[in-house]
PDB file of C-alpha atoms in Angstrom:
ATOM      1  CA  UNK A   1      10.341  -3.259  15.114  1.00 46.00           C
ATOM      2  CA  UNK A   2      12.127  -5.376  17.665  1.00 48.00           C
ATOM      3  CA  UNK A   3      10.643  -8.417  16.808  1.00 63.00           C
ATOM      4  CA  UNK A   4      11.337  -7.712  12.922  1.00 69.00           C
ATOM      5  CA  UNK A   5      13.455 -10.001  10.699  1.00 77.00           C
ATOM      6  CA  UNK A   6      16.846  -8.869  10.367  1.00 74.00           C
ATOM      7  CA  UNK A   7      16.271  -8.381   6.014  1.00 76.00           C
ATOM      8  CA  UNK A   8      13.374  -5.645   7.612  1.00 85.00           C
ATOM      9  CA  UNK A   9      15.476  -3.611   9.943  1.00 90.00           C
ATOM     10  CA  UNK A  10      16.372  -0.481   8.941  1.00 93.00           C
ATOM     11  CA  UNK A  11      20.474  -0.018   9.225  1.00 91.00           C
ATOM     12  CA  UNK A  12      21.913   2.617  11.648  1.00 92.00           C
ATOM     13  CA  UNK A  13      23.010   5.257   8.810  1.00 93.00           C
ATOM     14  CA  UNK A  14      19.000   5.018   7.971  1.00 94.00           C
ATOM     15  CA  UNK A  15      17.517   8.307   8.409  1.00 95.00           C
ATOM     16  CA  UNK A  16      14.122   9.382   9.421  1.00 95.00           C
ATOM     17  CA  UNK A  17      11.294   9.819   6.631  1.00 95.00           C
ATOM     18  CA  UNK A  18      10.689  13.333   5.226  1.00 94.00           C
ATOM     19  CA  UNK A  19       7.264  14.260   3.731  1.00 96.00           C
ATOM     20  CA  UNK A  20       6.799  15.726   0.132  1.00 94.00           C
ATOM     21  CA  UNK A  21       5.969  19.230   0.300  1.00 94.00           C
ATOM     22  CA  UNK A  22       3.302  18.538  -2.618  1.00 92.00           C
ATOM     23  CA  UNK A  23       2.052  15.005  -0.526  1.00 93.00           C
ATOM     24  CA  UNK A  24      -2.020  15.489   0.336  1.00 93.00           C
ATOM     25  CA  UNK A  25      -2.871  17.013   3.640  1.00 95.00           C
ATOM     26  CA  UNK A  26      -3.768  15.271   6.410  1.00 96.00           C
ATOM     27  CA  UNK A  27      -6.836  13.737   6.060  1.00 96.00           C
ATOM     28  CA  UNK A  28      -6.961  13.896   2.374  1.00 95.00           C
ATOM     29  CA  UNK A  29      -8.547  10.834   0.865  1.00 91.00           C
ATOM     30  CA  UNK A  30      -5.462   9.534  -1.543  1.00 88.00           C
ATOM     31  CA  UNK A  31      -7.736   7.952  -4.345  1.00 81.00           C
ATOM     32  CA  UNK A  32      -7.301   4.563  -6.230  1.00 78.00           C
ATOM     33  CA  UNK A  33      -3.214   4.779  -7.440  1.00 72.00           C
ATOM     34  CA  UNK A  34      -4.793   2.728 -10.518  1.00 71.00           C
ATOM     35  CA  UNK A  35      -8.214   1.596 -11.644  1.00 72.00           C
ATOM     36  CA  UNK A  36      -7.276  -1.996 -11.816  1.00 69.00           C
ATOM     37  CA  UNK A  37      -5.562  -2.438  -8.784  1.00 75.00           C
ATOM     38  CA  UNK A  38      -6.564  -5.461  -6.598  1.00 70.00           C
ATOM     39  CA  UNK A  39      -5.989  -3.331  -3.533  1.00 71.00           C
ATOM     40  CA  UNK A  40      -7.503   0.190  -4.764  1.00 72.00           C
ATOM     41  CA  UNK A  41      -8.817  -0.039  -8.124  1.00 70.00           C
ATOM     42  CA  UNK A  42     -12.705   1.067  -8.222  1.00 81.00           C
ATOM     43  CA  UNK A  43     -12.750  -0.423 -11.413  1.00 76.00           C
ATOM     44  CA  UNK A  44     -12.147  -4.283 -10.116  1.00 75.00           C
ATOM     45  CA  UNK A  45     -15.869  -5.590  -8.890  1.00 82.00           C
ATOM     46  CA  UNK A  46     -13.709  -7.959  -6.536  1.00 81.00           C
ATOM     47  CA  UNK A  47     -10.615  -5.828  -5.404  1.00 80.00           C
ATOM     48  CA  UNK A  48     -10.882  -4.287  -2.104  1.00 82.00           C
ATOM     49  CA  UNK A  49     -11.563  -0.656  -2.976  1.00 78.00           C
ATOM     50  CA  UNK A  50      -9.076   0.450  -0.077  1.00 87.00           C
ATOM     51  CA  UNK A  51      -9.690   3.729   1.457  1.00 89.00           C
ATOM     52  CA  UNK A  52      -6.482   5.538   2.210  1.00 92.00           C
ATOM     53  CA  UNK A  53      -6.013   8.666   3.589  1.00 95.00           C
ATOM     54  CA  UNK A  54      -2.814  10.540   4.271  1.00 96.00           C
ATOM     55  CA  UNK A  55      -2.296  11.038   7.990  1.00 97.00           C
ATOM     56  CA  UNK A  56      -0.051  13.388   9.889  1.00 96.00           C
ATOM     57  CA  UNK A  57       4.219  12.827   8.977  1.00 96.00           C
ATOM     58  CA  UNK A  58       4.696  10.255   6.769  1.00 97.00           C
ATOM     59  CA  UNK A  59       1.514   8.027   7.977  1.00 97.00           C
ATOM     60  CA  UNK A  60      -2.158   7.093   6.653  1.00 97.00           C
ATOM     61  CA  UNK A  61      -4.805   5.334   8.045  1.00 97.00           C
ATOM     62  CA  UNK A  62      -6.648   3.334   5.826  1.00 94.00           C
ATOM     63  CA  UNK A  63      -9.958   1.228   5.491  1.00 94.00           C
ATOM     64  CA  UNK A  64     -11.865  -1.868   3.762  1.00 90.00           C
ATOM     65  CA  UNK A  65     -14.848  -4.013   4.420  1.00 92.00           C
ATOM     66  CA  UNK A  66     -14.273  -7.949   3.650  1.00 92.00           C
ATOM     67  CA  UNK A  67     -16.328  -8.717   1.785  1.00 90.00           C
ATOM     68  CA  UNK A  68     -17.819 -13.077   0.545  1.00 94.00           C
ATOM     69  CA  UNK A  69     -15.580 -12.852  -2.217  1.00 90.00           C
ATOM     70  CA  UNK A  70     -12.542 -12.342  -0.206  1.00 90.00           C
ATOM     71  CA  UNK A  71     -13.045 -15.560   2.230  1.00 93.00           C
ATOM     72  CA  UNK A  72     -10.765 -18.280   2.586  1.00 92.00           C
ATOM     73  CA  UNK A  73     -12.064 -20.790   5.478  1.00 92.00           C
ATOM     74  CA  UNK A  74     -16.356 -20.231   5.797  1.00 95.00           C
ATOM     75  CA  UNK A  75     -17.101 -16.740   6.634  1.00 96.00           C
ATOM     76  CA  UNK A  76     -13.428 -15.723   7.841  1.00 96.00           C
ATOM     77  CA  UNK A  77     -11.322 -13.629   5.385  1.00 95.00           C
ATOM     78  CA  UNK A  78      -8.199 -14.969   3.799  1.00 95.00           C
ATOM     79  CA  UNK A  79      -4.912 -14.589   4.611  1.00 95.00           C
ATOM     80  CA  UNK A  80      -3.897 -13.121   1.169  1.00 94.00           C
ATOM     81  CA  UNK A  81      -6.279 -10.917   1.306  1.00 93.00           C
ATOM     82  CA  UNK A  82      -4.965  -9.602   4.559  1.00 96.00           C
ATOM     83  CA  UNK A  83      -1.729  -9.280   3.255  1.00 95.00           C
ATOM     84  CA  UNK A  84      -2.999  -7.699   0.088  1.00 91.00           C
ATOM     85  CA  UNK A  85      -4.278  -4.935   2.356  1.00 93.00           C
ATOM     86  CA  UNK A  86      -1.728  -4.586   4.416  1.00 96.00           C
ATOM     87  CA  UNK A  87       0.344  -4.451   1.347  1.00 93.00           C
ATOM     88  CA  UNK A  88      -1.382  -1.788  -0.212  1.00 90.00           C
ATOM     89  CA  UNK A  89      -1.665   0.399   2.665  1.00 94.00           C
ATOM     90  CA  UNK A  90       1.595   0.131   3.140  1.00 95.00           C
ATOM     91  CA  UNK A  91       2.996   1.047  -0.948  1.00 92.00           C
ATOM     92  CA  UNK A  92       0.386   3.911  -0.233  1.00 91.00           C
ATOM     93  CA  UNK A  93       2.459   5.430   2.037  1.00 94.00           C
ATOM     94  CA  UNK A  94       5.145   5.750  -1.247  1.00 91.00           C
ATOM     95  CA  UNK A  95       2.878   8.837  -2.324  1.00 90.00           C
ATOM     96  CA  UNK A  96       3.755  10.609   0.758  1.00 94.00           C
ATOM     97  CA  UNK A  97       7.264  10.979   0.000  1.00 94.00           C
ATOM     98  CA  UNK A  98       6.342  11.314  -3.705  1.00 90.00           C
ATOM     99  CA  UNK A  99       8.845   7.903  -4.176  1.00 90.00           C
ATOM    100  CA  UNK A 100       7.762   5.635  -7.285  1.00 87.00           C
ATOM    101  CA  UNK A 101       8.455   1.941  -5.110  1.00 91.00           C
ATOM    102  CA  UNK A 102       7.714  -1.465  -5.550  1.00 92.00           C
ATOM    103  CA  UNK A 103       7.428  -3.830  -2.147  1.00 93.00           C
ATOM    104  CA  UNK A 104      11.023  -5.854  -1.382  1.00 94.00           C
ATOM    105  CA  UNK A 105       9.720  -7.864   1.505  1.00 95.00           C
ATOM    106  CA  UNK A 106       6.552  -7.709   3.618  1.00 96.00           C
ATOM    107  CA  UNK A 107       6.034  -9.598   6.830  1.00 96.00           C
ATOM    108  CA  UNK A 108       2.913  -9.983   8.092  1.00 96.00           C
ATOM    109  CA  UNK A 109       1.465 -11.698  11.251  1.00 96.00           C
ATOM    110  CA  UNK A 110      -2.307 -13.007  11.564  1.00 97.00           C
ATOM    111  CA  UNK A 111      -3.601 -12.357  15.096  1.00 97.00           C
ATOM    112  CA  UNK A 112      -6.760 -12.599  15.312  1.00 97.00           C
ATOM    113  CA  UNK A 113      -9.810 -13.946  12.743  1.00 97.00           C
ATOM    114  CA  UNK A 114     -11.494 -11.378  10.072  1.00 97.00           C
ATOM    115  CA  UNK A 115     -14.907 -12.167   9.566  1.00 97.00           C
ATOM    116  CA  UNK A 116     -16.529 -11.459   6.619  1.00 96.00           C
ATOM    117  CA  UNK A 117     -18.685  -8.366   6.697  1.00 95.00           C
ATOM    118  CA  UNK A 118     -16.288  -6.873   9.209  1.00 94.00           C
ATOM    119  CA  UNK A 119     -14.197  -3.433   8.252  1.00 94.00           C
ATOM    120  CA  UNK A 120     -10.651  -3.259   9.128  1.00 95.00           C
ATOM    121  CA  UNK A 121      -9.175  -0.137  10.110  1.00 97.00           C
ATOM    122  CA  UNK A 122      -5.578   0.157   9.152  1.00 97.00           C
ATOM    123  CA  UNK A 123      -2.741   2.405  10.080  1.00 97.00           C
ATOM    124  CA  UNK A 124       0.556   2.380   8.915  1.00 97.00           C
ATOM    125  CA  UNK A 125       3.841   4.683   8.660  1.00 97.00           C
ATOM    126  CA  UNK A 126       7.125   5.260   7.345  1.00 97.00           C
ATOM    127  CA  UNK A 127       9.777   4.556   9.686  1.00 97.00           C
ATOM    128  CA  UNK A 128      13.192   4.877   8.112  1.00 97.00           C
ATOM    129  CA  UNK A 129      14.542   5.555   5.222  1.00 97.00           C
ATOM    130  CA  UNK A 130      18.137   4.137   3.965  1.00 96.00           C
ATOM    131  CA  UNK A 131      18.948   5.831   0.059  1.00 95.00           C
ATOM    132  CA  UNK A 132      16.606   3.566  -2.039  1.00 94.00           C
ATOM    133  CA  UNK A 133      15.133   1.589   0.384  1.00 96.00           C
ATOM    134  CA  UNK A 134      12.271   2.395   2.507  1.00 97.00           C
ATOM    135  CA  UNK A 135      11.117   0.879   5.761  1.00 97.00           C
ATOM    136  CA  UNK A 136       7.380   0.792   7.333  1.00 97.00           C
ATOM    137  CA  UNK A 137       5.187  -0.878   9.640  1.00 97.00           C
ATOM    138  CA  UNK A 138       0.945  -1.246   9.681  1.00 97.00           C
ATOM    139  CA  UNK A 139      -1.409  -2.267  11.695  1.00 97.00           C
ATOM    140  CA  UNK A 140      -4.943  -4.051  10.902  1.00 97.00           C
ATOM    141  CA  UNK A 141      -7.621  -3.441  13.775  1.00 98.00           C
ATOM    142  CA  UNK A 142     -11.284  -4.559  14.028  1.00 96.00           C
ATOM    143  CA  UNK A 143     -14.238  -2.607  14.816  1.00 90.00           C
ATOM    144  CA  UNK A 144     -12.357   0.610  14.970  1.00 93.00           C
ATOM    145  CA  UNK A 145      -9.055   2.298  14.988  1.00 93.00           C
ATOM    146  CA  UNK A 146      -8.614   1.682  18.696  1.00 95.00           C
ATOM    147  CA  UNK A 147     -10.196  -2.401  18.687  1.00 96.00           C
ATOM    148  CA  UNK A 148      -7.969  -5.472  18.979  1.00 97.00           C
ATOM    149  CA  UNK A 149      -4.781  -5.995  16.604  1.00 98.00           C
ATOM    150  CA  UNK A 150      -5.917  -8.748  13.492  1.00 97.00           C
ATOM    151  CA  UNK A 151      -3.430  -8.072  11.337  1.00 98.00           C
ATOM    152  CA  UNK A 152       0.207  -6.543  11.496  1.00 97.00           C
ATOM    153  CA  UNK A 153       2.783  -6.208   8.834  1.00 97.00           C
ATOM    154  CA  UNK A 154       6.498  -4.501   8.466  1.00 97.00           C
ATOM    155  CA  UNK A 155       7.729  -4.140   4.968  1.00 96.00           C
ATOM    156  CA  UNK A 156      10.858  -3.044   2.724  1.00 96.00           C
ATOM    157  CA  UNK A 157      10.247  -1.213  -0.167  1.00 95.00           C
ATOM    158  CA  UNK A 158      12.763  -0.615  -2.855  1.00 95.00           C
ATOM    159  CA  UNK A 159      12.503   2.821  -5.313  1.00 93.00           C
ATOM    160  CA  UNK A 160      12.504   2.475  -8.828  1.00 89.00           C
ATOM    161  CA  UNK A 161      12.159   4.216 -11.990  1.00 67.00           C
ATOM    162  CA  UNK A 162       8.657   4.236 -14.106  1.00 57.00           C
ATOM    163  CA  UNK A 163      10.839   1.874 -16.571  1.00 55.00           C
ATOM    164  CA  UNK A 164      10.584  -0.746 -14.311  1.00 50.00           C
ATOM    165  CA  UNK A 165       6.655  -1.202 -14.920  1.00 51.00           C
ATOM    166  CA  UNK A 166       7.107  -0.225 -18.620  1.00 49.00           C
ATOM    167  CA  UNK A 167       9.757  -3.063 -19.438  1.00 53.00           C
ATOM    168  CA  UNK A 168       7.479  -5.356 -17.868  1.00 52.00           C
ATOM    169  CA  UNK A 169       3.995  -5.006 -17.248  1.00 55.00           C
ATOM    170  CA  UNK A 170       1.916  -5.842 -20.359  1.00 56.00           C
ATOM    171  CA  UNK A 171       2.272  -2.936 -23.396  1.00 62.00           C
ATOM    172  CA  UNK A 172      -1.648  -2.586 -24.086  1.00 65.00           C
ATOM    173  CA  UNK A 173      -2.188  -1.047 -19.945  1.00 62.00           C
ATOM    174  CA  UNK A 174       1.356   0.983 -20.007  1.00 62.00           C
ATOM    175  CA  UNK A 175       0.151   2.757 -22.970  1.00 63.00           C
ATOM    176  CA  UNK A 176      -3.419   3.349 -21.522  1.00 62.00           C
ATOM    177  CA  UNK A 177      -2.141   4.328 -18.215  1.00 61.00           C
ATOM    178  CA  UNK A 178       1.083   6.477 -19.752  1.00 63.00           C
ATOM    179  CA  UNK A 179      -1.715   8.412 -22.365  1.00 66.00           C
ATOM    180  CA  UNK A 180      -3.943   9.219 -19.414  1.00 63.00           C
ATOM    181  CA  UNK A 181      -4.209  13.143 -19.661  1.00 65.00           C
ATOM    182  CA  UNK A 182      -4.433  13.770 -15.747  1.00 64.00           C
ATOM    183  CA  UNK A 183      -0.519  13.776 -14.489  1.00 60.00           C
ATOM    184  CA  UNK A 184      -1.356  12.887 -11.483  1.00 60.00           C
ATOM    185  CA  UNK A 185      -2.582   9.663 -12.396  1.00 57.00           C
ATOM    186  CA  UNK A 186      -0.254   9.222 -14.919  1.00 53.00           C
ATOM    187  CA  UNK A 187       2.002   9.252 -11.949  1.00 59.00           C
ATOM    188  CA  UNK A 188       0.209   7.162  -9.246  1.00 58.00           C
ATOM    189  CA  UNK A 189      -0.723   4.439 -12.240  1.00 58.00           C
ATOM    190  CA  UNK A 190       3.024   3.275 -11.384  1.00 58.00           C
ATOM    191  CA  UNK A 191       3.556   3.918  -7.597  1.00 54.00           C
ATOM    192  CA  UNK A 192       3.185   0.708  -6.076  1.00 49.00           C
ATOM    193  CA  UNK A 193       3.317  -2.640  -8.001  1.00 44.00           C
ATOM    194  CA  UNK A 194       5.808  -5.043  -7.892  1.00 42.00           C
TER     195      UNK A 194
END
């Protein structure tokens, strides 16, 4: 993270991540976090229905296809689209440490053109960890895990309680999301959103 803005380096009492005990296994697809999601949700015909699954240590890899309705210039994705993916791979990495987190700051740097059709292959991981705040890095490749670098992002996320989303995301999807009967996504429903 040499390169990193000063607001996304960790500081020197940061310590290194630690894994849940409970977190999925390695290679363990993590799921949609919430049906609506932009990023993950299966239930939004134009989201990106991100792929993520948990990696070894505190790391994922992660995957989505761009699709027409994520283009910004003719045929290329869009930047915020990027970022949205980048962004969501890296708040998935929140379930690994089993930390309810919302994203502080992301940074992100375009490389390379996405074209639409293409799948990018994402990896990202937890890198520090300094009391609420947490520190990562991703990476967005094309045609593979090992093709060129598109995409690369570092981001701050801050840890929160579950009343942050209830005191203000809209009362109608709290409720839905709070009475779901599986815990688990009771849980995730709140993991990642700012």
């Amino acid at each position: 993270m040499s390169g990193t803005s000063p607001g996304l380096r960790p500081p020197a009492d940061a310590v290194a991540p630690v894994r849940h005990p409970d977190a999925p296994a390695p290679g363990e697809l993590l799921g949609a976090h919430y049906g609506q999601c932009f990023g993950c949700g299966d239930d939004q015909p134009h989201g990106l229905h991100l792929q993520a699954y948990a990696g070894e240590g505190v790391s994922i890899t992660a995957e989505f296809t761009v699709q027409p309705a994520h283009q910004g210039a003719p045929g290329l994705a869009h930047g915020g689209v990027l970022a949205t993916a980048l962004d969501e791979t890296l708040g998935s990495l929140n379930w690994l440490l089993r930390t309810i987190a919302v994203t502080g700051r992301l940074e992100t740097d375009f490389r390379r053109p996405v074209p639409v059709g293409t799948t990018l292959h994402l990896d990202a991981e937890v890198t520090a960890v300094a009391g609420r705040k947490i520190y990562s890095t991703a990476t967005g490749r094309l045609g593979g895990p090992g093709g060129p670098v598109a995409v690369r992002a570092d981001a701050l996320f801050i840890e929160v309680k579950v009343e942050h989303f209830v005191s203000h995301g809209r009362e109608e999807e709290i409720r839905a999301a709070m009475d779901d009967p599986d815990q688990v996504r009771r849980t995730r429903a709140f993991e990642v959103n700012p």
